[in-house]
Coordinates of C-alpha atoms in Angstrom, one line a residue:
C674 CA 135.2 93.6 113.5
T675 CA 137.4 94.5 116.4
K676 CA 138.5 90.9 116.7
I677 CA 139.2 90.6 113.0
A678 CA 141.2 93.8 113.1
A679 CA 143.5 92.4 115.8
H680 CA 145.0 90.2 113.1
Y681 CA 144.1 92.1 110.0
P682 CA 144.0 95.8 110.7
N683 CA 143.4 97.0 107.2
V684 CA 140.8 94.4 106.2
N685 CA 137.6 95.1 104.3
I686 CA 134.6 93.3 105.8
V687 CA 131.3 92.1 104.3
V688 CA 128.4 92.0 106.8
T689 CA 125.3 90.1 105.6
P690 CA 122.3 88.6 107.4
S691 CA 122.4 84.8 107.5
D692 CA 118.8 84.5 106.3
A693 CA 119.3 86.6 103.1
Y694 CA 118.3 84.7 99.9
V695 CA 120.2 85.7 96.7
A696 CA 119.3 83.9 93.5
D697 CA 122.0 85.1 91.3
N698 CA 125.4 84.3 92.9
E699 CA 127.5 85.7 90.1
D700 CA 125.8 89.1 90.1
F701 CA 126.0 89.2 93.9
I702 CA 129.7 88.3 93.8
Q703 CA 130.4 91.1 91.3
T704 CA 128.4 93.6 93.3
I705 CA 130.4 92.7 96.5
R706 CA 133.7 93.1 94.5
T707 CA 132.6 96.5 93.4
A708 CA 131.8 97.5 97.0
L709 CA 135.1 96.1 98.2
D710 CA 137.0 98.0 95.6
F711 CA 135.2 101.2 96.6
T712 CA 135.8 100.7 100.4
T713 CA 139.4 99.8 99.8
E714 CA 140.0 103.2 98.2
N715 CA 137.6 105.3 100.2
S716 CA 136.7 105.8 103.9
R717 CA 133.1 105.0 103.1
I718 CA 130.5 102.4 103.9
V719 CA 128.6 100.7 101.1
T720 CA 125.2 99.0 101.4
L721 CA 123.2 97.0 98.9
G722 CA 119.9 98.4 97.9
I723 CA 117.5 96.0 96.2
V724 CA 115.5 97.4 93.3
P725 CA 111.9 97.0 94.6
T726 CA 109.6 94.7 92.6
R727 CA 106.5 95.9 94.5
P728 CA 105.6 98.5 97.2
A729 CA 106.6 96.3 100.3
T730 CA 105.7 97.3 103.8
E731 CA 107.9 94.6 105.4
Y732 CA 111.2 96.2 104.4
G733 CA 113.0 99.3 105.3
Y734 CA 114.0 101.5 102.4
I735 CA 117.1 103.4 101.3
E736 CA 116.6 106.8 99.6
A737 CA 119.4 107.2 97.0
G738 CA 120.8 110.4 95.7
K739 CA 123.1 111.0 92.7
T740 CA 125.4 108.4 91.2
V741 CA 128.9 109.1 92.5
I742 CA 130.9 106.4 90.6
R743 CA 128.8 104.1 88.4
P744 CA 126.9 102.2 89.8
I745 CA 127.5 103.6 93.3
K746 CA 125.0 106.2 94.6
K747 CA 125.1 108.5 97.7
V748 CA 122.6 107.5 100.4
L749 CA 120.4 110.3 101.4
N750 CA 118.2 108.6 104.0
F751 CA 117.3 105.3 105.5
K752 CA 113.5 104.9 105.9
E753 CA 111.8 102.6 108.3
K754 CA 109.2 100.1 107.2
P755 CA 106.5 102.3 105.6
S756 CA 102.7 102.1 105.3
Q757 CA 101.3 100.8 102.0
E758 CA 100.6 104.3 100.9
V759 CA 104.1 105.5 101.6
A760 CA 105.6 102.4 100.0
E761 CA 103.7 103.1 96.8
E762 CA 105.0 106.7 96.9
Y763 CA 108.6 105.4 97.3
I764 CA 108.1 103.2 94.2
S765 CA 106.7 106.0 92.1
L766 CA 109.7 108.3 93.0
G767 CA 112.1 105.7 91.6
N768 CA 115.0 106.5 94.0
H769 CA 114.0 104.2 96.9
F770 CA 115.5 100.7 97.3
W771 CA 114.8 97.9 99.8
N772 CA 117.4 97.8 102.6
A773 CA 119.0 94.4 102.3
G774 CA 121.0 94.9 105.5
I775 CA 124.2 94.0 103.6
F776 CA 127.1 96.3 104.4
V777 CA 130.7 96.5 103.2
W778 CA 133.3 98.6 105.0
N779 CA 137.0 98.9 105.8
Q780 CA 137.8 98.1 109.5
A781 CA 139.3 101.6 110.0
T782 CA 136.1 103.2 108.6
I783 CA 133.7 101.3 110.8
D784 CA 135.9 101.9 113.8
A785 CA 135.9 105.7 113.2
Q786 CA 132.2 105.7 112.5
L787 CA 131.3 103.9 115.7
R788 CA 133.7 106.1 117.7
R789 CA 131.8 109.1 116.3
Y790 CA 128.2 107.9 116.5
A791 CA 128.3 105.2 119.1
P792 CA 131.2 106.0 121.4
G793 CA 129.9 103.9 124.3
I794 CA 130.1 100.8 122.2
M795 CA 133.7 101.5 121.3
T796 CA 134.6 102.2 125.0
M797 CA 133.5 98.6 125.7
M798 CA 135.3 97.3 122.6
D799 CA 138.5 99.0 123.8
K800 CA 138.2 97.2 127.1
I801 CA 137.6 93.9 125.4
K802 CA 140.4 94.3 122.8
P803 CA 143.4 93.5 125.0
H804 CA 141.8 90.2 125.9
L805 CA 141.1 89.0 122.3
Y806 CA 142.6 85.7 121.4
G807 CA 143.8 85.3 125.0
A808 CA 142.8 82.8 127.7
D809 CA 140.6 85.4 129.4
E810 CA 138.7 86.5 126.2
S811 CA 135.5 84.7 127.3
D812 CA 135.6 86.4 130.7
A813 CA 136.2 89.8 129.2
L814 CA 133.3 89.3 126.8
R815 CA 131.0 88.2 129.6
V816 CA 131.8 91.3 131.6
Y817 CA 132.0 94.1 129.0
F818 CA 129.8 93.0 126.1
P819 CA 126.5 93.1 128.0
Q820 CA 127.4 96.8 128.9
C821 CA 127.3 97.7 125.2
E822 CA 124.3 99.7 124.1
K823 CA 121.8 97.4 122.4
I824 CA 121.3 99.1 119.1
S825 CA 121.3 98.0 115.5
I826 CA 124.0 99.3 113.2
D827 CA 121.3 101.0 111.2
Y828 CA 120.3 103.2 114.1
A829 CA 123.9 103.5 115.6
V830 CA 125.7 104.5 112.4
M831 CA 123.8 104.2 109.1
E832 CA 121.0 106.7 109.8
K833 CA 123.5 109.3 111.2
S834 CA 126.5 109.2 108.9
N835 CA 127.1 111.1 105.7
D836 CA 129.6 108.5 104.5
I837 CA 127.1 105.9 103.3
F838 CA 126.8 104.8 99.7
M839 CA 124.7 102.2 97.9
I840 CA 124.9 99.9 95.0
P841 CA 121.5 99.2 93.4
C842 CA 120.9 95.5 92.9
S843 CA 118.3 93.9 90.7
F844 CA 119.1 90.3 91.4
P845 CA 116.4 88.2 93.1
W846 CA 116.6 88.7 96.8
S847 CA 114.5 88.0 99.9
D848 CA 115.2 88.4 103.6
L849 CA 113.1 85.2 104.3
G850 CA 111.4 87.2 107.1
S851 CA 108.1 85.5 106.9
F852 CA 106.4 82.2 105.8
Q853 CA 105.1 84.1 102.8
A854 CA 108.6 85.0 101.8
L855 CA 109.7 81.4 102.2
E856 CA 106.8 80.2 100.0
E857 CA 107.6 82.8 97.3
V858 CA 111.3 81.7 97.2
Q859 CA 110.3 78.0 97.3
A860 CA 107.9 78.4 94.4
K861 CA 110.8 79.8 92.2
L862 CA 113.1 76.9 92.9

């Protein structure tokens, strides 16, 4: 994001895992447009929450609060991969969604969030920034990037911030995180 911002400082960014499977491209595109519209007008982060089809223990969950602007909901908590019993409870409550790991944010928003919740990472990014797109970019990355705290964005920002919102998604989705998931998707093709 820091590198993108060097050329496009006011850009909105979509972060998505490369192994996510989405079966309904049009619904996905419309959802991303809704998220981009929201992050353009607000200093907030939007994540996609998948409406669960079963009590899954292999996914993290997002606990959603009230609807802020239809269909966008306030995120109350991120929950780690639960036991079967807890997953069943989440499903019965009706306000828990699978965490797809897909995030939409404005560059200024994620910069501010990281500076607040993961300042050590931003210290390293500030050291790398003057070298971006230059002849010594690779050298700067080799020196400073390994010094960044090794932490996921979920732990670094999402679980700490009060500025996280979610769009519930009912399109078919999988993280393709196991052979069983691959088999389930392949059977539907």
